[in-house]
Short mmCIF file of C-alpha atoms in Angstrom, two decimals:
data_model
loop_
_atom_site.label_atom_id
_atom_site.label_comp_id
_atom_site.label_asym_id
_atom_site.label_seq_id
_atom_site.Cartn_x
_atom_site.Cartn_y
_atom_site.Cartn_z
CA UNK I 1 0.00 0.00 0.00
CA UNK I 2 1.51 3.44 -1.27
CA UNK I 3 1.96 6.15 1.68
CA UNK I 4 -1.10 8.08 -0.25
CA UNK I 5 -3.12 5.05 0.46
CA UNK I 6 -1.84 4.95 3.98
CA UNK I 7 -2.87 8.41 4.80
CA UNK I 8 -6.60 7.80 4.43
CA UNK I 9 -6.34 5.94 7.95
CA UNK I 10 -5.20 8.58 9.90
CA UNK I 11 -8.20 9.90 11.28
CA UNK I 12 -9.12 6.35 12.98
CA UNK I 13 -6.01 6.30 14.65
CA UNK I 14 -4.15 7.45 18.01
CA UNK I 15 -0.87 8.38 18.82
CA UNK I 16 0.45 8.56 22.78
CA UNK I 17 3.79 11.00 22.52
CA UNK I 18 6.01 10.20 25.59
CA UNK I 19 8.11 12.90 27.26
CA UNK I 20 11.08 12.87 30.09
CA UNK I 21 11.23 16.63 30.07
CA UNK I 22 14.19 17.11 27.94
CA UNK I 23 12.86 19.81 25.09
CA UNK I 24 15.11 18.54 22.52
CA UNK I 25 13.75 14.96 22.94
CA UNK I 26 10.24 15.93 23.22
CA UNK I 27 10.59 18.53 20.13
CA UNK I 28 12.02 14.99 18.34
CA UNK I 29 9.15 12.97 19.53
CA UNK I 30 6.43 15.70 18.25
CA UNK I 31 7.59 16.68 15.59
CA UNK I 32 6.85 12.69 14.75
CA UNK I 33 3.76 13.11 16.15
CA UNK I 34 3.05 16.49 13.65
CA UNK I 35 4.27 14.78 10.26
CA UNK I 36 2.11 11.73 10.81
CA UNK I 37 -0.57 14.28 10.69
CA UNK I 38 -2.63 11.78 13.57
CA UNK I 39 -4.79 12.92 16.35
CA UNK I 40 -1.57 12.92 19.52
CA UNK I 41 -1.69 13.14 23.43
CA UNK I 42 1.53 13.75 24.81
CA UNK I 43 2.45 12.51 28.49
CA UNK I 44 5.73 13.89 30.16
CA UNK I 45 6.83 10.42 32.47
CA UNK I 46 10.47 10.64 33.95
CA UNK I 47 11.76 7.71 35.46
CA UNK I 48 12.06 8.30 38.60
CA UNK I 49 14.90 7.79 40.80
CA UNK I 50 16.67 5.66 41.81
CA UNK I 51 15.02 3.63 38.75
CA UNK I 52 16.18 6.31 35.83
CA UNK I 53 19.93 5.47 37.17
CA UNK I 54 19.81 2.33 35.88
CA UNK I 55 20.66 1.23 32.52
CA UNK I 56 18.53 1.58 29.85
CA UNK I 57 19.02 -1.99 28.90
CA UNK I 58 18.07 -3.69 32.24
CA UNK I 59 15.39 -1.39 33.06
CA UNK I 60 13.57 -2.07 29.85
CA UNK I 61 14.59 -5.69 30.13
CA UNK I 62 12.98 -5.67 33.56
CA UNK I 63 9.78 -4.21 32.44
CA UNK I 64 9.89 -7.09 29.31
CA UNK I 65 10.62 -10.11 31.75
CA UNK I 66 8.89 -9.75 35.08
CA UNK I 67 5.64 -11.09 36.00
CA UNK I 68 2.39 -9.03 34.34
CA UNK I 69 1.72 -7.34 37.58
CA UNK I 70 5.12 -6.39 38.21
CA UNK I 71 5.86 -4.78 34.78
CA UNK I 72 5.13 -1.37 36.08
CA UNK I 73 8.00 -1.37 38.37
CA UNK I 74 10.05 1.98 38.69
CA UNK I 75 7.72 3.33 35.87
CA UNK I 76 5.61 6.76 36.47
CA UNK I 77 3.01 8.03 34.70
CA UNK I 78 2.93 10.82 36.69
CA UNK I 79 -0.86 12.60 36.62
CA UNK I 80 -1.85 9.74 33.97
CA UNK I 81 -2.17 6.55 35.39
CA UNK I 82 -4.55 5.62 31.96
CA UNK I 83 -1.90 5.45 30.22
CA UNK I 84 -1.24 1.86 31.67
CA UNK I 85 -4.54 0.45 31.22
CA UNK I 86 -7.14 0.15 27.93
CA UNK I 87 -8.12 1.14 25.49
CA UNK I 88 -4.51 1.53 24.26
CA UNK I 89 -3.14 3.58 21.65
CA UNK I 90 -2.64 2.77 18.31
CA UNK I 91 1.14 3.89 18.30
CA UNK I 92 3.58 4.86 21.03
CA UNK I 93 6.26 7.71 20.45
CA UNK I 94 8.81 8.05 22.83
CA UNK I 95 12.52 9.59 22.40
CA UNK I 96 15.36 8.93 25.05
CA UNK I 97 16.39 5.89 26.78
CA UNK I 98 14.34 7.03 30.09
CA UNK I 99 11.30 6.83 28.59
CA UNK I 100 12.41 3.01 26.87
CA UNK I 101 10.74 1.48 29.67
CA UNK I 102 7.53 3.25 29.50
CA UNK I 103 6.97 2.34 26.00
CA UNK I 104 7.73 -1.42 26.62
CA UNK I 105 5.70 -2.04 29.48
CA UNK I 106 2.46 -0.21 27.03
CA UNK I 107 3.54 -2.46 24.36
CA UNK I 108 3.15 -5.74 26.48
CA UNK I 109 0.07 -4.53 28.05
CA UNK I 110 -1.50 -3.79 25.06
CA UNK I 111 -0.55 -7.64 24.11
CA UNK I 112 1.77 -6.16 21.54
CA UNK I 113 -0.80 -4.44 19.89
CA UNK I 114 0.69 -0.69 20.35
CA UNK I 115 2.79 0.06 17.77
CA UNK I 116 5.78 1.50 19.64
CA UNK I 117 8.39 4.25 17.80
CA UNK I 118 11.81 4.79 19.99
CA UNK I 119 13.41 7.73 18.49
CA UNK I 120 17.59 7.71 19.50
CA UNK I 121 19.12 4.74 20.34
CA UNK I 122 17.39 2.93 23.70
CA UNK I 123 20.76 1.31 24.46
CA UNK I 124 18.46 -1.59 24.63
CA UNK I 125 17.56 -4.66 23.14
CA UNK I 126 16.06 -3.74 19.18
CA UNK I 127 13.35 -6.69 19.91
CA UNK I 128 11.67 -4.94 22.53
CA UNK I 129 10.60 -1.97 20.21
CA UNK I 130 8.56 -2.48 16.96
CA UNK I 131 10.69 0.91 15.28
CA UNK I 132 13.97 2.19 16.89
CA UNK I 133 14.50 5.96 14.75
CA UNK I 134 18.18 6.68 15.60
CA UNK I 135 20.68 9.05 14.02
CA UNK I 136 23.70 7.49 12.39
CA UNK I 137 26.13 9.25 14.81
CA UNK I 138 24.38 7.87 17.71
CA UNK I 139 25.86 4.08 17.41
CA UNK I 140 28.67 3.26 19.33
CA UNK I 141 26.94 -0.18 20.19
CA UNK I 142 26.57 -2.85 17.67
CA UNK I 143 23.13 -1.54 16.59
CA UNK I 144 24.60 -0.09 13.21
CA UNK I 145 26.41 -2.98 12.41
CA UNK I 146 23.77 -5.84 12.92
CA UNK I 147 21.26 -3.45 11.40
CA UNK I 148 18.13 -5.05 12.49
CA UNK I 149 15.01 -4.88 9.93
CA UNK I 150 13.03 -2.72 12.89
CA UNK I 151 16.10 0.11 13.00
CA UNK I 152 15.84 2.72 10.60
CA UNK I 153 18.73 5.60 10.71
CA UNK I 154 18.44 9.41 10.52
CA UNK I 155 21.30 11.62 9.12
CA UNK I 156 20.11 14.36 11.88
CA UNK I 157 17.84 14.75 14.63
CA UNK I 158 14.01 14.78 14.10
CA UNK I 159 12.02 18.12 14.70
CA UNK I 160 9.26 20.59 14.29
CA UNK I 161 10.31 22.74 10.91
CA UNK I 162 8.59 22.52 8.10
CA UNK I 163 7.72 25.03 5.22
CA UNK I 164 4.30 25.35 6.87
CA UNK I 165 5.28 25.86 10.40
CA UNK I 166 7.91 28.74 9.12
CA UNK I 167 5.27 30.40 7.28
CA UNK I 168 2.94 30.06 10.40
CA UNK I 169 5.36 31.86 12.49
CA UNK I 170 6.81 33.99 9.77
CA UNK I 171 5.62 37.76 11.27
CA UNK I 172 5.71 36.58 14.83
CA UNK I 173 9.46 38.28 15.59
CA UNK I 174 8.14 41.47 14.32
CA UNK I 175 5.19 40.94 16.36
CA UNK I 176 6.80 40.67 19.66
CA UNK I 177 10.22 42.23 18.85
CA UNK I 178 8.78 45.51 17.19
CA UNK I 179 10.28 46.73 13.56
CA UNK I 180 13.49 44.47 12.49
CA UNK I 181 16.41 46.44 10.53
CA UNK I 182 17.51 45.12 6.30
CA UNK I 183 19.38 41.45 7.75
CA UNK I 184 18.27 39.71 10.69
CA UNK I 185 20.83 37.09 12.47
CA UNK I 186 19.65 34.63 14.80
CA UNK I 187 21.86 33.65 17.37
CA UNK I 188 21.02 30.30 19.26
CA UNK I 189 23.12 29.27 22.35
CA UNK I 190 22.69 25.79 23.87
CA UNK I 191 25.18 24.62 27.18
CA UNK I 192 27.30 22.20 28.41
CA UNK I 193 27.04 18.42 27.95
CA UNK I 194 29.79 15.72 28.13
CA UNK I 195 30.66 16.32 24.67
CA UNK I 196 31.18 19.89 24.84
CA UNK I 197 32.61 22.48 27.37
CA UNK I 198 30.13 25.47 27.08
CA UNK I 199 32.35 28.95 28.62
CA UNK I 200 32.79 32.26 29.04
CA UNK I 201 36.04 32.19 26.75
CA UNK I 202 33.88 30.69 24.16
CA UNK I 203 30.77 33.27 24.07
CA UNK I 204 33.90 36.00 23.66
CA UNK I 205 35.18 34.09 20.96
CA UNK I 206 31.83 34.11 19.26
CA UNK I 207 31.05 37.87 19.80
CA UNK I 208 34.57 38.34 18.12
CA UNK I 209 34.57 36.76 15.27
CA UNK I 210 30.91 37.81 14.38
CA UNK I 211 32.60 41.18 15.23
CA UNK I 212 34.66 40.95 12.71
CA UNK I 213 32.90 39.51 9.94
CA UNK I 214 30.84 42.23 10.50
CA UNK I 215 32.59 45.44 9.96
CA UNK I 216 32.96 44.70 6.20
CA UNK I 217 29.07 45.44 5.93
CA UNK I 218 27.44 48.48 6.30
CA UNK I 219 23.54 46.90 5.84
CA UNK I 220 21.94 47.53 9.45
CA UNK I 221 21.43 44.64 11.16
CA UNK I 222 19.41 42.83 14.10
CA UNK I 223 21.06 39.91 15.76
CA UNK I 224 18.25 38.00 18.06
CA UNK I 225 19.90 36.17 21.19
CA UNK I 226 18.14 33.00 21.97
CA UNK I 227 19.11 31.28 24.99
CA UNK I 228 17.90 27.76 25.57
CA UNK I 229 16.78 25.93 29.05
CA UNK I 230 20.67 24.43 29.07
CA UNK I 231 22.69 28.19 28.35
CA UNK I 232 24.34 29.32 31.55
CA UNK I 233 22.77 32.31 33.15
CA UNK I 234 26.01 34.42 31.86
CA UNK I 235 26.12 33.59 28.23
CA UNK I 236 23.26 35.60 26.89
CA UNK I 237 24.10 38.70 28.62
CA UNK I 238 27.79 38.71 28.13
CA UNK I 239 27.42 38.56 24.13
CA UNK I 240 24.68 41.30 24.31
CA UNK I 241 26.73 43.00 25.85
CA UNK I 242 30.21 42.33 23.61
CA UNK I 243 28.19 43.22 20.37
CA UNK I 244 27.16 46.23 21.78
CA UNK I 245 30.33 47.75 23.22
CA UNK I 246 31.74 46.88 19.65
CA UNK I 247 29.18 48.86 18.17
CA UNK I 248 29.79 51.80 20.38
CA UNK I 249 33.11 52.14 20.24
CA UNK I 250 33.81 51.34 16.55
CA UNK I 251 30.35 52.87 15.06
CA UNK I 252 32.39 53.58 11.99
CA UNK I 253 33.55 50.40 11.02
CA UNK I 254 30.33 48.74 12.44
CA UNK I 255 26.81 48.88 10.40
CA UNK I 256 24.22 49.99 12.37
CA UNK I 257 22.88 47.22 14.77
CA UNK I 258 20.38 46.44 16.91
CA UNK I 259 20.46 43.62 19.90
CA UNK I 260 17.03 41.53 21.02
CA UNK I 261 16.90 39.09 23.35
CA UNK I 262 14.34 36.26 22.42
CA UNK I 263 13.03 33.83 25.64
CA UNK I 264 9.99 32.39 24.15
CA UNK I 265 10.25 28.28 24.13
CA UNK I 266 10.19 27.89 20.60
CA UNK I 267 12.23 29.06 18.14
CA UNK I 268 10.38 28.64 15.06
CA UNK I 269 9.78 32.16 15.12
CA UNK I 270 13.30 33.12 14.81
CA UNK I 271 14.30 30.80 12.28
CA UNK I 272 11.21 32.10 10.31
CA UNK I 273 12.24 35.51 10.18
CA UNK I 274 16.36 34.73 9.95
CA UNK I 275 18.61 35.46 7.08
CA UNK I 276 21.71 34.13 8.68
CA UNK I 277 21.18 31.75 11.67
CA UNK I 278 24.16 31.18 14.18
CA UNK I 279 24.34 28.33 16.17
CA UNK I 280 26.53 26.92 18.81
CA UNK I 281 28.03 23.25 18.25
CA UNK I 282 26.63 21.57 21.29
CA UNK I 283 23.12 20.63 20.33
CA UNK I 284 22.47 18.10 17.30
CA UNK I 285 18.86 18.76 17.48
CA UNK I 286 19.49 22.86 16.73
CA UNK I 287 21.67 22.10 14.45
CA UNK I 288 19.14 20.12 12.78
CA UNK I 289 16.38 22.38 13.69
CA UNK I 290 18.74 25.43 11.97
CA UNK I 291 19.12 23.56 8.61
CA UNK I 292 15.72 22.66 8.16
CA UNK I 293 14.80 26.24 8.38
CA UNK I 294 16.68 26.91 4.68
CA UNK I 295 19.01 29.34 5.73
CA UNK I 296 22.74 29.90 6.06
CA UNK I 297 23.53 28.15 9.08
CA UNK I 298 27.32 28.63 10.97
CA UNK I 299 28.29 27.11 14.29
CA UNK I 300 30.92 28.09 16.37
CA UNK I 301 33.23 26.48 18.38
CA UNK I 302 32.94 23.18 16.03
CA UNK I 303 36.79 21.96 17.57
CA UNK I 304 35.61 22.10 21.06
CA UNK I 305 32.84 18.93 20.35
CA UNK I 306 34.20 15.74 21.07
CA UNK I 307 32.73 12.25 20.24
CA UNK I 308 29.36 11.29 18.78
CA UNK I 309 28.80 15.14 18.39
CA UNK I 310 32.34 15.54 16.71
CA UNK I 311 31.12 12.89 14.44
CA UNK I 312 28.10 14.82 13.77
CA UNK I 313 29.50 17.87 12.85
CA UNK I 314 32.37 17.29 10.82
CA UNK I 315 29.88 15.12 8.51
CA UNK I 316 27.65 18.03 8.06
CA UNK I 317 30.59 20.76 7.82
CA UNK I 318 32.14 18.29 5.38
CA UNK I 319 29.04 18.21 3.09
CA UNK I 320 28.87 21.99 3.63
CA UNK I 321 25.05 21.68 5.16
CA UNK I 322 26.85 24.14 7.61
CA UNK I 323 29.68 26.16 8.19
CA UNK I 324 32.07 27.30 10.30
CA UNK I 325 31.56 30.80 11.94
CA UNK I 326 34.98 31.65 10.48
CA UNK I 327 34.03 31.86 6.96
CA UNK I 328 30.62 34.09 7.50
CA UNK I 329 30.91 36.68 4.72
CA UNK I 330 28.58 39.59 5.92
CA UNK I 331 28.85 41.16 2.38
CA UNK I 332 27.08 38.15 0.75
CA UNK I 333 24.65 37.26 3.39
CA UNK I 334 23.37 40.69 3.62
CA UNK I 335 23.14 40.73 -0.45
CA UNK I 336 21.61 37.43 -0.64
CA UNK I 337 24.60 36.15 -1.52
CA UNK I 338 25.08 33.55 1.29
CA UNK I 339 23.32 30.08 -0.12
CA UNK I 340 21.85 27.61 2.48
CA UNK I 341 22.44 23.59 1.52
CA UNK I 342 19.83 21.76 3.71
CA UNK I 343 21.23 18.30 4.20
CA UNK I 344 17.91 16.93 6.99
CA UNK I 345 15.21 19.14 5.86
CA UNK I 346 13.08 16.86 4.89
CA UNK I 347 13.69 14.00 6.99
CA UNK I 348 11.40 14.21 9.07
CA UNK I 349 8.68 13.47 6.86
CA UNK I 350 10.65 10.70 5.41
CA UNK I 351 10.60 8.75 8.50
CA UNK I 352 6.67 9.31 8.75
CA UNK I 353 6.11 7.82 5.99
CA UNK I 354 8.10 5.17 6.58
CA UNK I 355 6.13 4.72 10.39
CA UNK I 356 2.69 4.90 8.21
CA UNK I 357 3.84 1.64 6.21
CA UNK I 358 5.29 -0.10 9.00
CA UNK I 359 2.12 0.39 10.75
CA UNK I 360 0.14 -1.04 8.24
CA UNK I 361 2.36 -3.90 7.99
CA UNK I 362 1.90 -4.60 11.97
CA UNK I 363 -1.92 -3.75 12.35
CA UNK I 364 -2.29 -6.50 8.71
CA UNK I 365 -0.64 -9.00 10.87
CA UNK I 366 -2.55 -8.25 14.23
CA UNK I 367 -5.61 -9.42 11.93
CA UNK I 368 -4.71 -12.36 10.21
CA UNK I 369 -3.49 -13.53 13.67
CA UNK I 370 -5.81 -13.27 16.08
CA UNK I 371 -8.63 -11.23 15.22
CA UNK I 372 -11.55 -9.94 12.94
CA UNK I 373 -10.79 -7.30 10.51
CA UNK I 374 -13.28 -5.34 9.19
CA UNK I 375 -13.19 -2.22 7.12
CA UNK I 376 -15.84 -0.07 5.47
CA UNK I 377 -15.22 2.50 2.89
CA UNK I 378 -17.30 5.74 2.69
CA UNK I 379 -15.94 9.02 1.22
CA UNK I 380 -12.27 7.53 0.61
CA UNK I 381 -11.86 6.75 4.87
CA UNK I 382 -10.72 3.17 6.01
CA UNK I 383 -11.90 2.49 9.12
CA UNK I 384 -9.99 -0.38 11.07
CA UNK I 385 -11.46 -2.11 13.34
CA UNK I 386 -8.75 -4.13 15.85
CA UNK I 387 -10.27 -5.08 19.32
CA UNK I 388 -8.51 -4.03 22.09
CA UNK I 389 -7.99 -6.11 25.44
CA UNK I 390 -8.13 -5.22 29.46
CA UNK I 391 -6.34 -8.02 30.31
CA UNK I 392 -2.26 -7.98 30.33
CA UNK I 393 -0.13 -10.29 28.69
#
């Protein structure tokens, strides 16, 4: 069945999105959720300690193994307890190991019935997921090499931006900011992780360069700070306050600019409105987030990243999807000059279709297993029909 064909289920079917409170895994799992085009509820349930220490692997394995009416152990649903019981939904999204668990223990309780979708690498067992949706970069385990049939890989990380989502959100700077000058540069700033020391000496080093690439233009400008929940409490003011000092004190080899500080949750809006977008090299899913958007997109600090992240950005500097902050020419970007090479734009809705025709795949065998399948036609809608149980496996 072509992915047109698959489409006309959607409106019989329901999608649970899992979150652990991580915005860049949630952002993954719903932006899923948004190209499937399905009817979603999304349910934030962290493992909670001392449960989420434990490795992803065991945890999950636990939740597989045990007895039915232990399954649940160290799992929390938080405010939705329903969650764990019927009528169960038709497919399960959930992205980071700590929510692995979670998704298993719906799978076996809906007696495998749940189509579940675990987005990054569980650093579990493929067999307990019916789709694992993990970025090439994120396989130090043998998961790449065996390649199982259910493990599909990503060049990036999955997300919300999509032509229609920019044009939604395409006056909403203006909106909020007020008038913006000729260019408009979007700076976004992530933080630390274990693959990337996030300092002081680093913002400076940003604010220079930029600094410098910008005194050969003489287009005014407004550069848009965007912090994230991760950026250290010092970061956003310090390179306000470095691009404005510049400004002051050189205002004739500076073009006119104008600083904004943006601390709204999304950042559609930004790369909406963005001719050049700036981003720092310690978050995979900005990075991804920045090239969908169909801009210019530089990253600083790309020889500070060590790792799976190192791995990630020297493949996408290498294929020139970005580029280093080093060789921003402010001439051609503020001419039009500057040309953007997406490299994951699209992927997102790659992988959707390839969830719609797994789906079909499972919910075809569900019937000629175990159960009645019917389906009536009216007006171009399949409706499926596929009992659901209240007992456990």
């Amino acid at each position: 069945m072509g992915s047109r064909r698959l489409l006309n289920t959607r409106g019989n079917l329901s999608v649970l999105v899992l979150g652990n409170g991580a915005a860049g895994a949630e952002n993954q799992a719903l932006g899923l959720a948004d190209a499937l085009q399905l009817p979603s509820r999304f349910v934030r349930c962290p493992v909670p300690s001392p449960w989420s220490k434990l490795p992803a692997y065991l945890h999950s394995s636990l939740v597989q193994s045990l007895p039915a009416r232990m399954s649940l152990v160290g799992l929390n649903a938080g405010e939705n307890p329903d969650i764990f019981k019927a009528p169960f939904p038709d497919l399960v999204i959930g992205c980071g190991r700590t929510v692995a668990p979670v998704s298993v223990a719906i799978r076996r309780l809906s007696n495998f019935r749940s189509f579940t979708i675990q987005i990054q690498n569980p650093r579990a067992s493929s067999s307990l997921f019916d789709l694992i949706v993990t970025p090439e970069h994120d396989n130090r385990s043998l998961l790449k090499l065996l390649a199982p049939s259910n493990v599909v890989f990503t060049r990036g990380a999955l997300h919300r931006v999509t032509p229609s989502t920019l044009r939604d959100n395409a006056n909403v700077l203006q909106d909020v900011q007020g008038p913006l000058n000729q260019h408009v540069i979007c700076i976004l700033l992530g933080g630390a992780s274990k693959y990337f020391p996030f300092t002081a000496d680093m913002v400076r080093e940003l604010a220079n360069t930029l600094i410098s690439k910008l005194q050969s233009s003489t287009v005014p400008l407004t550069v848009v700070i965007s912090p994230s929940r991760r950026t250290p409490s010092f970061a956003a003011p310090l390179l306000m306050n470095e691009l404005l000092a510049a400004h002051t004190h050189s205002p004739l080899v500076m073009p006119p600019i104008d600083v904004k500080l943006w601390t709204q949750s999304s950042n559609l809006p930004l790369l909406a409105a963005a001719h050049s977008i700036i981003v720092t090299s310690d978050s995979i899913s900005m990075m991804s987030e920045s090239m969908a958007a169909n801009k210019p997109v530089f990253v600083t600090s790309a020889h500070m990243c060590t790792g799976k992240l190192k791995s990630f950005v020297q493949s996408m500097l290498s294929n020139h999807s970005i580029q280093s902050l080093e060789h921003f020419d402010a001439v051609a970007a503020t001419s039009g000059g500057a040309v953007a090479r997406p490299f994951v734009g699209l992927e997102t809705e790659e992988i959707a279709r390839v969830v719609l025709e797994r789906l079909h795949h499972h919910r075809s065998a569900l019937v000629g297993k175990s159960f009645k399948y019917s389906q009536a036609e009216a007006g171009g809608t399949v409706t499926v029909a596929v009992p659901s149980t209240t007992e456990p496996v």
